[in-house]
């Protein structure tokens, strides 16, 4: 009865240890699916700026990104590409004419077309005559429709209709006023700015400030393509260099780092329980040999190999270990199935556990088999010599 009770306690401990360790491995994969993972195929975009401090306020050479900063960013393992923004160095304003009676000062930015999430070609995004194509953030249109327009009694504008509206763009370059027709050609979810063709913007900047051609370039912001916006090492490097980005984009990194910390602690607990169970197993087998010392001695004198006797007991234990592992994985697979169907998963989780987890049914018992067999055999031979 005592032997059965000890066996039940032993295998229950192994079951808990396997559940803790294996479920943590599966939760690692689930967390990566939910918060994004580091992959050469993944594309996440962040806009970097430098944090404003009392030391760099008003000092563009310290607040902006120079060529050295950009070269350093390109060396980061987490970064795939860097696209600096050009900002207007001239005065610009816009008015809506009679249809939308408004007037506002403007700022423009330009960035490489390949970094913009609007399907336009170089031909389709360039200034033609006095017409300037403009890409604006979708958030700006929402802000107008659900904030400004409602409060001021102005008409709300759909995306399709917004592309048909033309506004007057007033630009002052080299003390000369010129009016263009601004036409929206796309809405960006990636870049919160007013974008116009970069070449056009750079040419106006040089016309306004010719000395820029002979000065080191300073960019106010840079658009960075990264492998994983939730990468803790990326967040750590940004903090080290005093870089900032959209905190909402980096929120997943903070959640993921805390989640992984908890999972690491649970994994360590599971490994500790597993090591404790192994110790109990070895002691358990030793007790079995001690209880049957006379029987073992007789078998040895009759020609039974001690190594074979130890091997038989180790094999029997490893078969039991396989069964416990299979039950543990079945429980985890069931949990994964229900988790994937829940609203928390948002359709991002697989219905099945990682197929590689099933290989532990073979790997762990085989490793434990050789470990236990060697350990017990050495102990048995040493005890007989004594």
PDB file of C-alpha atoms in Angstrom, residues 30-169:
ATOM      1  CA  UNK A  30       1.188  32.064 -27.960  1.00  0.00           C
ATOM      2  CA  UNK A  31       2.679  35.307 -26.593  1.00  0.00           C
ATOM      3  CA  UNK A  32       4.789  35.715 -29.719  1.00  0.00           C
ATOM      4  CA  UNK A  33       1.730  35.233 -31.906  1.00  0.00           C
ATOM      5  CA  UNK A  34      -0.344  37.741 -29.920  1.00  0.00           C
ATOM      6  CA  UNK A  35       2.306  40.443 -29.461  1.00  0.00           C
ATOM      7  CA  UNK A  36       4.382  39.894 -32.595  1.00  0.00           C
ATOM      8  CA  UNK A  37       7.631  37.979 -32.922  1.00  0.00           C
ATOM      9  CA  UNK A  38      11.111  38.576 -34.176  1.00  0.00           C
ATOM     10  CA  UNK A  39      11.294  37.381 -37.757  1.00  0.00           C
ATOM     11  CA  UNK A  40      13.120  38.375 -40.900  1.00  0.00           C
ATOM     12  CA  UNK A  41       9.733  38.301 -42.665  1.00  0.00           C
ATOM     13  CA  UNK A  42       8.000  40.571 -40.171  1.00  0.00           C
ATOM     14  CA  UNK A  43       7.584  44.276 -40.862  1.00  0.00           C
ATOM     15  CA  UNK A  44       6.801  46.755 -38.127  1.00  0.00           C
ATOM     16  CA  UNK A  45       7.169  50.505 -38.540  1.00  0.00           C
ATOM     17  CA  UNK A  46       8.042  52.971 -35.815  1.00  0.00           C
ATOM     18  CA  UNK A  47       8.668  56.697 -36.004  1.00  0.00           C
ATOM     19  CA  UNK A  48      11.678  57.652 -33.871  1.00  0.00           C
ATOM     20  CA  UNK A  49      12.259  61.082 -32.382  1.00  0.00           C
ATOM     21  CA  UNK A  50      14.603  62.212 -29.638  1.00  0.00           C
ATOM     22  CA  UNK A  51      13.238  62.922 -26.176  1.00  0.00           C
ATOM     23  CA  UNK A  52      13.068  66.625 -25.351  1.00  0.00           C
ATOM     24  CA  UNK A  53      15.127  67.554 -22.306  1.00  0.00           C
ATOM     25  CA  UNK A  54      16.220  70.899 -20.805  1.00  0.00           C
ATOM     26  CA  UNK A  55      19.607  70.407 -22.496  1.00  0.00           C
ATOM     27  CA  UNK A  56      18.352  70.043 -26.082  1.00  0.00           C
ATOM     28  CA  UNK A  57      15.291  72.322 -26.187  1.00  0.00           C
ATOM     29  CA  UNK A  58      15.532  74.522 -29.275  1.00  0.00           C
ATOM     30  CA  UNK A  59      18.841  72.965 -30.356  1.00  0.00           C
ATOM     31  CA  UNK A  60      18.112  71.186 -33.604  1.00  0.00           C
ATOM     32  CA  UNK A  61      21.612  69.755 -33.853  1.00  0.00           C
ATOM     33  CA  UNK A  62      20.904  67.829 -30.629  1.00  0.00           C
ATOM     34  CA  UNK A  63      17.192  67.089 -31.160  1.00  0.00           C
ATOM     35  CA  UNK A  64      17.554  65.865 -34.744  1.00  0.00           C
ATOM     36  CA  UNK A  65      19.153  62.776 -36.265  1.00  0.00           C
ATOM     37  CA  UNK A  66      22.451  63.340 -38.051  1.00  0.00           C
ATOM     38  CA  UNK A  67      24.162  60.951 -40.481  1.00  0.00           C
ATOM     39  CA  UNK A  68      26.064  59.309 -37.617  1.00  0.00           C
ATOM     40  CA  UNK A  69      22.827  58.605 -35.704  1.00  0.00           C
ATOM     41  CA  UNK A  70      21.246  57.064 -38.803  1.00  0.00           C
ATOM     42  CA  UNK A  71      24.323  54.956 -39.548  1.00  0.00           C
ATOM     43  CA  UNK A  72      24.230  53.738 -35.930  1.00  0.00           C
ATOM     44  CA  UNK A  73      20.531  52.858 -36.220  1.00  0.00           C
ATOM     45  CA  UNK A  74      21.199  50.773 -39.334  1.00  0.00           C
ATOM     46  CA  UNK A  75      23.673  48.695 -37.318  1.00  0.00           C
ATOM     47  CA  UNK A  76      21.030  47.600 -34.804  1.00  0.00           C
ATOM     48  CA  UNK A  77      20.151  43.940 -35.280  1.00  0.00           C
ATOM     49  CA  UNK A  78      16.475  44.715 -34.655  1.00  0.00           C
ATOM     50  CA  UNK A  79      16.319  47.282 -37.486  1.00  0.00           C
ATOM     51  CA  UNK A  80      15.681  46.392 -41.131  1.00  0.00           C
ATOM     52  CA  UNK A  81      15.737  49.843 -42.721  1.00  0.00           C
ATOM     53  CA  UNK A  82      15.786  53.530 -41.804  1.00  0.00           C
ATOM     54  CA  UNK A  83      14.022  56.323 -43.722  1.00  0.00           C
ATOM     55  CA  UNK A  84      14.664  59.903 -42.525  1.00  0.00           C
ATOM     56  CA  UNK A  85      11.938  62.534 -42.885  1.00  0.00           C
ATOM     57  CA  UNK A  86      12.630  65.796 -44.678  1.00  0.00           C
ATOM     58  CA  UNK A  87      10.729  68.716 -43.132  1.00  0.00           C
ATOM     59  CA  UNK A  88       9.832  72.018 -44.776  1.00  0.00           C
ATOM     60  CA  UNK A  89      12.212  74.940 -44.165  1.00  0.00           C
ATOM     61  CA  UNK A  90       9.791  77.425 -45.734  1.00  0.00           C
ATOM     62  CA  UNK A  91       6.455  78.900 -44.703  1.00  0.00           C
ATOM     63  CA  UNK A  92       3.329  77.139 -45.919  1.00  0.00           C
ATOM     64  CA  UNK A  93      -0.381  77.589 -45.336  1.00  0.00           C
ATOM     65  CA  UNK A  94      -3.649  76.289 -46.735  1.00  0.00           C
ATOM     66  CA  UNK A  95      -7.183  77.531 -47.213  1.00  0.00           C
ATOM     67  CA  UNK A  96     -10.258  75.708 -48.373  1.00  0.00           C
ATOM     68  CA  UNK A  97     -11.859  78.449 -50.444  1.00  0.00           C
ATOM     69  CA  UNK A  98     -15.625  78.825 -50.361  1.00  0.00           C
ATOM     70  CA  UNK A  99     -16.481  75.134 -49.875  1.00  0.00           C
ATOM     71  CA  UNK A 100     -14.593  74.678 -46.620  1.00  0.00           C
ATOM     72  CA  UNK A 101     -13.865  78.142 -45.233  1.00  0.00           C
ATOM     73  CA  UNK A 102     -10.735  77.564 -43.225  1.00  0.00           C
ATOM     74  CA  UNK A 103      -7.200  78.829 -43.056  1.00  0.00           C
ATOM     75  CA  UNK A 104      -4.272  77.154 -41.343  1.00  0.00           C
ATOM     76  CA  UNK A 105      -0.515  77.208 -41.313  1.00  0.00           C
ATOM     77  CA  UNK A 106       0.965  73.954 -42.492  1.00  0.00           C
ATOM     78  CA  UNK A 107       3.999  71.801 -42.141  1.00  0.00           C
ATOM     79  CA  UNK A 108       5.058  69.208 -44.675  1.00  0.00           C
ATOM     80  CA  UNK A 109       7.308  66.206 -44.554  1.00  0.00           C
ATOM     81  CA  UNK A 110       8.786  64.000 -47.229  1.00  0.00           C
ATOM     82  CA  UNK A 111      10.029  60.427 -46.982  1.00  0.00           C
ATOM     83  CA  UNK A 112      11.035  57.658 -49.384  1.00  0.00           C
ATOM     84  CA  UNK A 113       7.994  56.489 -51.339  1.00  0.00           C
ATOM     85  CA  UNK A 114       8.825  52.827 -50.631  1.00  0.00           C
ATOM     86  CA  UNK A 115       8.300  53.512 -46.924  1.00  0.00           C
ATOM     87  CA  UNK A 116       4.792  54.894 -47.406  1.00  0.00           C
ATOM     88  CA  UNK A 117       1.847  52.501 -47.033  1.00  0.00           C
ATOM     89  CA  UNK A 118      -0.058  53.973 -49.975  1.00  0.00           C
ATOM     90  CA  UNK A 119       0.136  52.111 -53.302  1.00  0.00           C
ATOM     91  CA  UNK A 120       1.536  54.885 -55.508  1.00  0.00           C
ATOM     92  CA  UNK A 121       4.237  54.893 -58.150  1.00  0.00           C
ATOM     93  CA  UNK A 122       6.927  57.536 -58.563  1.00  0.00           C
ATOM     94  CA  UNK A 123       4.955  58.765 -61.573  1.00  0.00           C
ATOM     95  CA  UNK A 124       1.724  58.998 -59.577  1.00  0.00           C
ATOM     96  CA  UNK A 125       3.329  60.829 -56.629  1.00  0.00           C
ATOM     97  CA  UNK A 126       5.032  63.824 -58.113  1.00  0.00           C
ATOM     98  CA  UNK A 127       4.174  67.474 -58.644  1.00  0.00           C
ATOM     99  CA  UNK A 128       2.572  68.146 -62.015  1.00  0.00           C
ATOM    100  CA  UNK A 129       2.205  71.794 -62.959  1.00  0.00           C
ATOM    101  CA  UNK A 130       0.769  73.565 -59.917  1.00  0.00           C
ATOM    102  CA  UNK A 131      -0.819  70.474 -58.407  1.00  0.00           C
ATOM    103  CA  UNK A 132       0.807  68.960 -55.321  1.00  0.00           C
ATOM    104  CA  UNK A 133      -0.202  65.409 -54.377  1.00  0.00           C
ATOM    105  CA  UNK A 134      -0.622  65.072 -50.615  1.00  0.00           C
ATOM    106  CA  UNK A 135      -0.825  62.011 -48.392  1.00  0.00           C
ATOM    107  CA  UNK A 136      -2.289  62.603 -44.945  1.00  0.00           C
ATOM    108  CA  UNK A 137      -2.680  60.431 -41.889  1.00  0.00           C
ATOM    109  CA  UNK A 138      -6.042  58.701 -41.660  1.00  0.00           C
ATOM    110  CA  UNK A 139      -6.152  59.933 -38.055  1.00  0.00           C
ATOM    111  CA  UNK A 140      -6.192  63.538 -39.299  1.00  0.00           C
ATOM    112  CA  UNK A 141      -9.287  62.899 -41.419  1.00  0.00           C
ATOM    113  CA  UNK A 142     -10.977  61.185 -38.456  1.00  0.00           C
ATOM    114  CA  UNK A 143     -10.043  64.137 -36.261  1.00  0.00           C
ATOM    115  CA  UNK A 144     -11.700  66.504 -38.716  1.00  0.00           C
ATOM    116  CA  UNK A 145     -14.840  64.384 -39.207  1.00  0.00           C
ATOM    117  CA  UNK A 146     -15.468  63.454 -35.569  1.00  0.00           C
ATOM    118  CA  UNK A 147     -14.065  66.562 -33.887  1.00  0.00           C
ATOM    119  CA  UNK A 148     -13.632  69.735 -35.855  1.00  0.00           C
ATOM    120  CA  UNK A 149     -16.500  69.323 -38.356  1.00  0.00           C
ATOM    121  CA  UNK A 150     -19.113  68.384 -35.743  1.00  0.00           C
ATOM    122  CA  UNK A 151     -18.158  71.237 -33.416  1.00  0.00           C
ATOM    123  CA  UNK A 152     -17.941  73.892 -36.127  1.00  0.00           C
ATOM    124  CA  UNK A 153     -21.021  72.840 -38.113  1.00  0.00           C
ATOM    125  CA  UNK A 154     -18.961  71.901 -41.177  1.00  0.00           C
ATOM    126  CA  UNK A 155     -19.757  68.994 -43.537  1.00  0.00           C
ATOM    127  CA  UNK A 156     -18.146  65.648 -42.791  1.00  0.00           C
ATOM    128  CA  UNK A 157     -16.065  64.159 -45.571  1.00  0.00           C
ATOM    129  CA  UNK A 158     -15.733  60.565 -46.722  1.00  0.00           C
ATOM    130  CA  UNK A 159     -12.365  59.224 -47.871  1.00  0.00           C
ATOM    131  CA  UNK A 160     -13.436  59.026 -51.516  1.00  0.00           C
ATOM    132  CA  UNK A 161     -14.854  62.525 -51.451  1.00  0.00           C
ATOM    133  CA  UNK A 162     -11.727  63.882 -49.721  1.00  0.00           C
ATOM    134  CA  UNK A 163      -9.663  62.737 -52.712  1.00  0.00           C
ATOM    135  CA  UNK A 164     -11.796  64.960 -54.979  1.00  0.00           C
ATOM    136  CA  UNK A 165     -11.363  68.101 -52.886  1.00  0.00           C
ATOM    137  CA  UNK A 166      -8.671  70.589 -53.787  1.00  0.00           C
ATOM    138  CA  UNK A 167      -7.326  73.161 -51.345  1.00  0.00           C
ATOM    139  CA  UNK A 168      -5.084  76.123 -51.959  1.00  0.00           C
ATOM    140  CA  UNK A 169      -1.511  75.632 -50.755  1.00  0.00           C
TER     141      UNK A 169
END
